[in-house]
XYZ file of C-alpha atoms in Angstrom:
397
model
C 14.206 -8.632 -6.758
C 14.412 -4.800 -6.508
C 18.081 -3.446 -7.498
C 20.718 -3.350 -3.897
C 23.274 -0.066 -3.500
C 25.483 -1.012 -0.572
C 27.282 1.397 0.870
C 27.925 0.257 4.039
C 29.152 -2.924 6.247
C 27.092 -5.976 6.071
C 27.616 -8.731 8.280
C 25.141 -11.065 6.466
C 24.546 -13.238 3.218
C 23.354 -11.295 0.408
C 21.732 -12.673 -3.085
C 20.606 -11.309 -5.966
C 19.083 -12.110 -8.897
C 19.558 -8.033 -10.186
C 21.909 -5.248 -10.162
C 23.330 -4.990 -7.074
C 26.427 -2.313 -6.642
C 29.030 -2.379 -3.848
C 30.110 0.798 -3.870
C 33.670 1.684 -2.527
C 32.393 2.483 1.119
C 30.411 -1.079 1.091
C 31.526 -5.013 2.306
C 29.710 -7.714 2.933
C 31.477 -10.699 4.746
C 29.968 -13.978 5.761
C 32.121 -15.433 8.488
C 31.149 -19.172 8.754
C 27.936 -18.321 7.911
C 28.092 -19.494 3.509
C 28.601 -17.245 0.891
C 29.067 -13.900 1.617
C 27.450 -12.980 -2.280
C 25.064 -15.080 -4.404
C 24.084 -13.903 -7.641
C 21.803 -15.587 -9.858
C 18.930 -15.267 -12.388
C 19.913 -12.080 -14.989
C 22.435 -9.867 -12.635
C 24.328 -7.172 -13.077
C 26.898 -7.014 -10.220
C 29.626 -4.552 -10.056
C 31.750 -4.878 -7.223
C 33.752 -1.305 -6.507
C 33.597 -2.275 -2.360
C 34.758 -5.867 -0.507
C 33.191 -9.234 0.435
C 34.701 -11.461 2.651
C 34.231 -14.899 3.196
C 35.907 -17.503 5.716
C 35.530 -20.841 5.551
C 33.600 -20.500 2.495
C 33.241 -18.206 -1.714
C 33.053 -15.105 -1.299
C 31.521 -14.765 -4.455
C 29.592 -17.251 -6.428
C 27.399 -16.731 -10.008
C 25.345 -18.501 -11.452
C 23.293 -16.544 -14.577
C 20.436 -17.764 -16.767
C 21.194 -15.746 -19.607
C 24.705 -13.845 -21.393
C 23.479 -10.940 -20.403
C 24.452 -11.364 -17.141
C 27.472 -10.178 -14.952
C 30.108 -9.475 -12.944
C 32.749 -6.743 -12.929
C 34.738 -6.023 -10.537
C 36.620 -2.492 -10.341
C 40.842 -2.050 -9.680
C 39.547 -1.098 -5.741
C 37.489 -3.689 -4.534
C 38.967 -6.926 -2.585
C 37.662 -9.911 -2.988
C 38.583 -12.010 -0.352
C 37.796 -15.696 1.424
C 40.303 -17.852 3.491
C 40.276 -21.199 5.759
C 40.859 -22.111 8.751
C 43.678 -24.275 9.478
C 42.643 -27.320 7.832
C 39.998 -26.296 6.094
C 40.449 -26.473 2.324
C 37.165 -24.954 0.955
C 37.657 -21.218 0.758
C 37.044 -19.670 -2.354
C 37.325 -15.961 -4.291
C 34.562 -16.895 -6.994
C 32.526 -19.252 -8.418
C 31.288 -19.154 -11.654
C 29.112 -21.746 -12.822
C 27.393 -22.099 -16.612
C 28.183 -21.153 -19.566
C 26.028 -17.753 -18.517
C 27.659 -14.109 -17.731
C 30.717 -12.335 -18.373
C 33.080 -12.416 -15.489
C 35.800 -9.335 -15.475
C 38.525 -8.132 -13.171
C 40.308 -5.432 -12.273
C 40.435 -5.873 -8.388
C 41.937 -8.161 -6.407
C 40.906 -11.566 -6.232
C 42.250 -14.719 -3.512
C 40.632 -17.868 -2.198
C 43.393 -20.177 0.372
C 41.765 -22.368 -2.526
C 40.905 -21.067 -5.371
C 40.903 -17.558 -6.282
C 38.591 -17.594 -9.490
C 36.880 -21.684 -10.562
C 34.534 -22.459 -13.417
C 31.883 -24.559 -13.976
C 28.597 -26.099 -14.476
C 29.475 -26.600 -18.440
C 28.490 -28.117 -21.341
C 30.319 -30.138 -24.042
C 30.238 -26.980 -26.597
C 29.630 -24.105 -24.156
C 32.424 -21.189 -23.635
C 32.867 -18.875 -20.413
C 35.930 -16.463 -19.976
C 38.365 -14.546 -17.631
C 38.853 -11.438 -18.653
C 42.014 -10.354 -15.787
C 43.273 -6.955 -15.660
C 43.880 -7.277 -11.513
C 45.520 -9.852 -9.271
C 43.839 -13.473 -9.223
C 45.542 -15.253 -5.971
C 45.308 -19.367 -5.007
C 46.546 -22.058 -3.697
C 44.714 -23.014 -7.630
C 44.391 -19.169 -8.754
C 42.149 -20.199 -11.453
C 40.990 -23.876 -11.239
C 38.875 -25.258 -14.197
C 36.780 -28.109 -13.242
C 34.569 -28.427 -16.481
C 34.146 -29.099 -19.791
C 33.411 -26.838 -22.581
C 36.281 -23.776 -24.057
C 37.607 -21.693 -21.805
C 39.131 -18.519 -22.290
C 41.849 -16.584 -20.517
C 42.546 -12.938 -20.676
C 45.385 -12.373 -19.209
C 45.817 -7.966 -19.879
C 49.269 -6.248 -19.599
C 49.890 -5.719 -16.218
C 47.374 -8.345 -14.555
C 48.495 -11.362 -12.493
C 46.982 -14.428 -11.994
C 49.518 -16.690 -8.583
C 48.792 -20.148 -7.856
C 50.851 -21.581 -4.966
C 50.331 -24.337 -6.357
C 49.031 -23.912 -10.016
C 48.473 -20.826 -11.572
C 45.697 -22.045 -14.594
C 44.659 -25.052 -13.371
C 41.701 -27.702 -15.283
C 41.597 -31.256 -14.719
C 39.130 -32.068 -16.914
C 40.316 -34.173 -20.265
C 37.082 -32.574 -22.296
C 38.276 -29.390 -21.662
C 39.446 -26.900 -24.102
C 41.421 -23.824 -22.139
C 42.743 -20.865 -24.363
C 45.586 -18.286 -22.499
C 46.428 -15.067 -24.343
C 48.850 -13.757 -21.885
C 50.665 -10.220 -21.686
C 50.777 -9.901 -17.632
C 52.175 -12.576 -15.918
C 50.752 -15.873 -14.902
C 53.084 -17.595 -12.099
C 53.319 -20.587 -9.742
C 55.763 -23.862 -9.682
C 53.131 -25.251 -12.621
C 52.350 -22.232 -14.323
C 49.618 -23.849 -16.536
C 48.567 -27.201 -15.619
C 45.808 -28.538 -18.473
C 44.490 -32.906 -18.582
C 43.027 -31.977 -22.036
C 43.412 -29.971 -24.857
C 45.650 -25.656 -24.520
C 45.916 -23.475 -26.668
C 48.924 -20.835 -25.574
C 49.719 -16.926 -26.889
C 52.259 -15.673 -24.447
C 53.450 -11.697 -24.940
C 53.975 -11.793 -21.555
C 55.441 -13.318 -18.202
C 55.491 -17.167 -17.391
C 56.992 -18.066 -14.337
C 56.579 -21.680 -13.529
C 56.059 -24.827 -15.531
C 53.644 -25.267 -18.798
C 52.443 -29.172 -18.518
C 49.365 -30.156 -21.229
C 48.117 -33.833 -20.788
C 46.712 -33.293 -24.231
C 47.388 -31.713 -27.833
C 48.631 -27.898 -27.606
C 49.527 -24.451 -29.433
C 51.888 -22.271 -27.898
C 53.269 -18.938 -30.084
C 55.633 -17.457 -27.947
C 57.194 -14.279 -27.592
C 56.956 -13.361 -24.166
C 59.527 -15.424 -21.899
C 58.733 -19.021 -20.124
C 60.808 -20.030 -17.076
C 59.458 -23.475 -15.573
C 60.833 -25.449 -12.546
C 61.726 -27.861 -14.207
C 61.120 -28.871 -17.846
C 59.612 -26.021 -18.567
C 56.712 -26.897 -21.174
C 55.937 -29.764 -20.993
C 53.535 -31.153 -23.008
C 52.202 -35.133 -23.517
C 50.046 -34.364 -26.023
C 47.565 -36.721 -27.910
C 47.120 -38.371 -31.467
C 47.497 -35.347 -32.938
C 50.448 -33.637 -31.748
C 51.686 -30.212 -30.563
C 52.898 -27.312 -31.942
C 55.206 -24.969 -30.649
C 56.279 -21.073 -32.002
C 58.415 -19.980 -29.844
C 59.927 -15.855 -30.836
C 60.713 -15.177 -27.440
C 62.679 -17.016 -24.466
C 62.498 -20.091 -22.942
C 64.608 -21.790 -20.576
C 64.519 -24.557 -18.670
C 64.215 -25.050 -14.815
C 66.034 -27.793 -12.478
C 66.291 -30.734 -14.326
C 67.846 -28.863 -17.529
C 65.107 -29.594 -19.890
C 63.565 -26.446 -21.929
C 60.516 -28.552 -24.386
C 60.089 -32.418 -23.307
C 57.216 -33.585 -25.659
C 55.091 -36.651 -25.974
C 54.444 -39.217 -28.765
C 52.485 -36.978 -30.835
C 53.880 -36.009 -34.288
C 55.463 -32.696 -32.494
C 56.516 -29.293 -34.774
C 59.286 -26.696 -32.772
C 59.772 -23.480 -34.830
C 62.450 -21.944 -32.471
C 62.623 -17.985 -33.842
C 64.059 -16.644 -30.571
C 66.219 -18.611 -27.655
C 65.237 -22.295 -26.178
C 67.599 -22.536 -22.793
C 67.787 -26.277 -22.234
C 66.996 -29.440 -24.095
C 64.174 -30.097 -26.365
C 62.789 -33.400 -26.387
C 60.614 -34.164 -29.065
C 59.917 -37.731 -27.825
C 58.145 -40.449 -29.590
C 57.018 -39.541 -32.882
C 57.826 -38.050 -36.046
C 58.758 -34.349 -35.249
C 59.916 -31.973 -37.114
C 62.432 -29.038 -35.450
C 63.599 -25.565 -37.100
C 65.226 -23.181 -35.465
C 66.200 -19.686 -36.883
C 67.586 -18.567 -33.820
C 69.986 -19.524 -30.748
C 71.964 -22.752 -29.966
C 69.680 -24.737 -29.733
C 69.936 -28.807 -28.113
C 67.663 -31.374 -29.361
C 66.837 -34.931 -28.734
C 64.800 -36.293 -31.336
C 63.545 -39.339 -29.435
C 61.865 -42.073 -31.009
C 60.682 -41.579 -34.217
C 60.845 -40.472 -37.948
C 62.092 -36.793 -36.953
C 62.956 -33.796 -39.419
C 65.532 -31.811 -37.451
C 67.149 -27.924 -39.200
C 69.266 -26.238 -36.756
C 69.758 -22.403 -37.151
C 72.780 -19.575 -37.286
C 74.241 -20.856 -33.331
C 76.029 -23.678 -32.671
C 73.938 -26.962 -31.962
C 73.618 -30.478 -30.358
C 71.628 -32.363 -32.257
C 71.125 -36.816 -31.502
C 68.381 -37.339 -33.841
C 67.255 -40.596 -31.616
C 65.777 -43.839 -32.780
C 64.409 -43.604 -36.144
C 65.157 -43.208 -39.689
C 65.939 -39.189 -38.971
C 67.032 -36.273 -41.349
C 68.994 -33.734 -39.727
C 70.261 -30.396 -41.279
C 72.923 -28.395 -39.578
C 73.212 -24.799 -39.684
C 75.267 -22.270 -39.943
C 77.132 -22.414 -36.928
C 79.565 -25.534 -35.394
C 76.717 -28.150 -34.646
C 77.887 -31.328 -32.883
C 75.867 -34.071 -34.284
C 75.050 -37.692 -31.870
C 74.434 -40.994 -33.645
C 74.156 -43.843 -30.526
C 74.156 -46.859 -31.045
C 70.647 -47.934 -31.860
C 69.820 -45.502 -33.308
C 69.176 -46.630 -36.806
C 69.712 -45.009 -39.994
C 69.995 -41.440 -40.142
C 70.654 -38.907 -43.111
C 72.203 -35.524 -42.185
C 72.030 -32.909 -45.367
C 75.219 -30.753 -45.717
C 77.470 -31.452 -43.188
C 80.653 -29.176 -42.824
C 83.905 -30.850 -42.837
C 86.642 -28.723 -40.690
C 83.499 -27.555 -38.588
C 80.329 -29.223 -37.571
C 81.194 -32.225 -36.136
C 80.066 -35.794 -35.574
C 79.997 -37.371 -32.363
C 80.482 -41.211 -32.498
C 81.335 -42.173 -29.295
C 78.996 -44.195 -28.175
C 80.207 -46.957 -31.088
C 83.743 -48.420 -29.565
C 85.903 -47.249 -32.413
C 89.549 -47.730 -31.316
C 90.560 -44.752 -33.316
C 89.952 -42.755 -36.693
C 91.784 -45.872 -38.729
C 89.565 -47.994 -37.163
C 86.920 -45.441 -38.178
C 88.367 -45.021 -41.848
C 86.544 -49.010 -42.527
C 83.562 -48.720 -42.007
C 83.990 -45.344 -44.373
C 82.609 -45.170 -47.963
C 82.441 -42.641 -50.518
C 79.640 -43.313 -52.993
C 79.229 -39.630 -55.355
C 78.722 -36.954 -53.584
C 77.037 -38.868 -49.827
C 79.191 -40.756 -47.818
C 78.159 -43.336 -46.229
C 79.156 -44.327 -42.432
C 78.293 -47.665 -41.331
C 78.388 -48.412 -37.798
C 76.991 -50.775 -35.063
C 74.430 -53.454 -36.689
C 72.592 -51.885 -38.639
C 73.388 -48.678 -37.409
C 74.549 -46.164 -40.541
C 74.696 -41.816 -40.584
C 74.315 -41.099 -44.682
C 76.630 -37.303 -45.160
C 74.563 -35.904 -48.052
C 76.890 -33.395 -50.744
C 79.970 -34.354 -48.619
C 83.193 -35.553 -50.171
C 85.034 -38.277 -48.153
C 88.624 -36.759 -48.974
C 87.426 -33.939 -47.466
C 86.848 -36.030 -44.222
C 89.823 -36.596 -41.317
C 90.094 -37.232 -37.326
C 88.805 -33.262 -36.751
C 85.734 -34.402 -37.507
C 84.464 -36.880 -35.344
C 84.462 -37.366 -31.315
C 85.109 -40.976 -30.833
């Protein structure tokens, strides 16, 4: 097909498989008449004008090789709207692994802003967003393969339901965010999530598979800010920014894998490590951590932390601040390293001691450690502590 230049208003669907340019003065519209612009084969499309569709897709792109490309300028507007009760309007649908998608403009779909489909396992595709993408699902991935979303400084991905949505368990979603991603669920991935955030994320981040997240921007959730159900390999979070809990007070909710959280920033809310043998290391501000089931290792930083190891044989190392370490009935045998008498506090209120005198009979000094025998098989070992240094002020009963 010959190259096409559209510099006037075209009120009918357009199909292109070569070079097509929609100039600033040009527009394509297809009101209830199908997809406004269809790109096939080795297309090269540059959109500087506007493309509109009603109850359909504004742009459908299916490339035949890697030379295919769709570039949307900062002047461009790609808009697809649905009639009341309809749910089909999508701004751009990109089918298959071939072609490049670069957006500097504004893409809106009542249902989907930009949708990716048609990839096989091992295929790769990417979205380079410098502009705005908005929809019920701003970015929607309904395929396997590896999909990378690069959201640059100043760019916005906003979903009325979900900002970035991927419902295939076989997909690997890589998100590099320096702009803003927003929605009740900012990111929701059923498969594997790899997140690097230096920007702002407003809304929950959820992953049903294993996840890695490096954040020195901010994440603020509606429920749990980050909910990673993970897989057998567990999840890893490295935070040097801010993670802020939503209404339920949970900042990070992890699943049953062996998870690792390293906090060098601030986490405002509960960190629930879930099941599995987890590791939490903090050099940041005051933390609130619940280890859940499993043999966890919890090392706090310089703030005044609240730590509950949960069920299982846990190892807990308080930090430089005044920390509260909680042990409840059924939590098992925990070991606490470098407990600071007169500064740190052990909360044993769930064990129903009548007072410090009652507790004293359960405390045994053994060399440079103290053993506290609690309810049933529960026990706490305080390493590098002299029994004589303990007093009623070191306990909450």
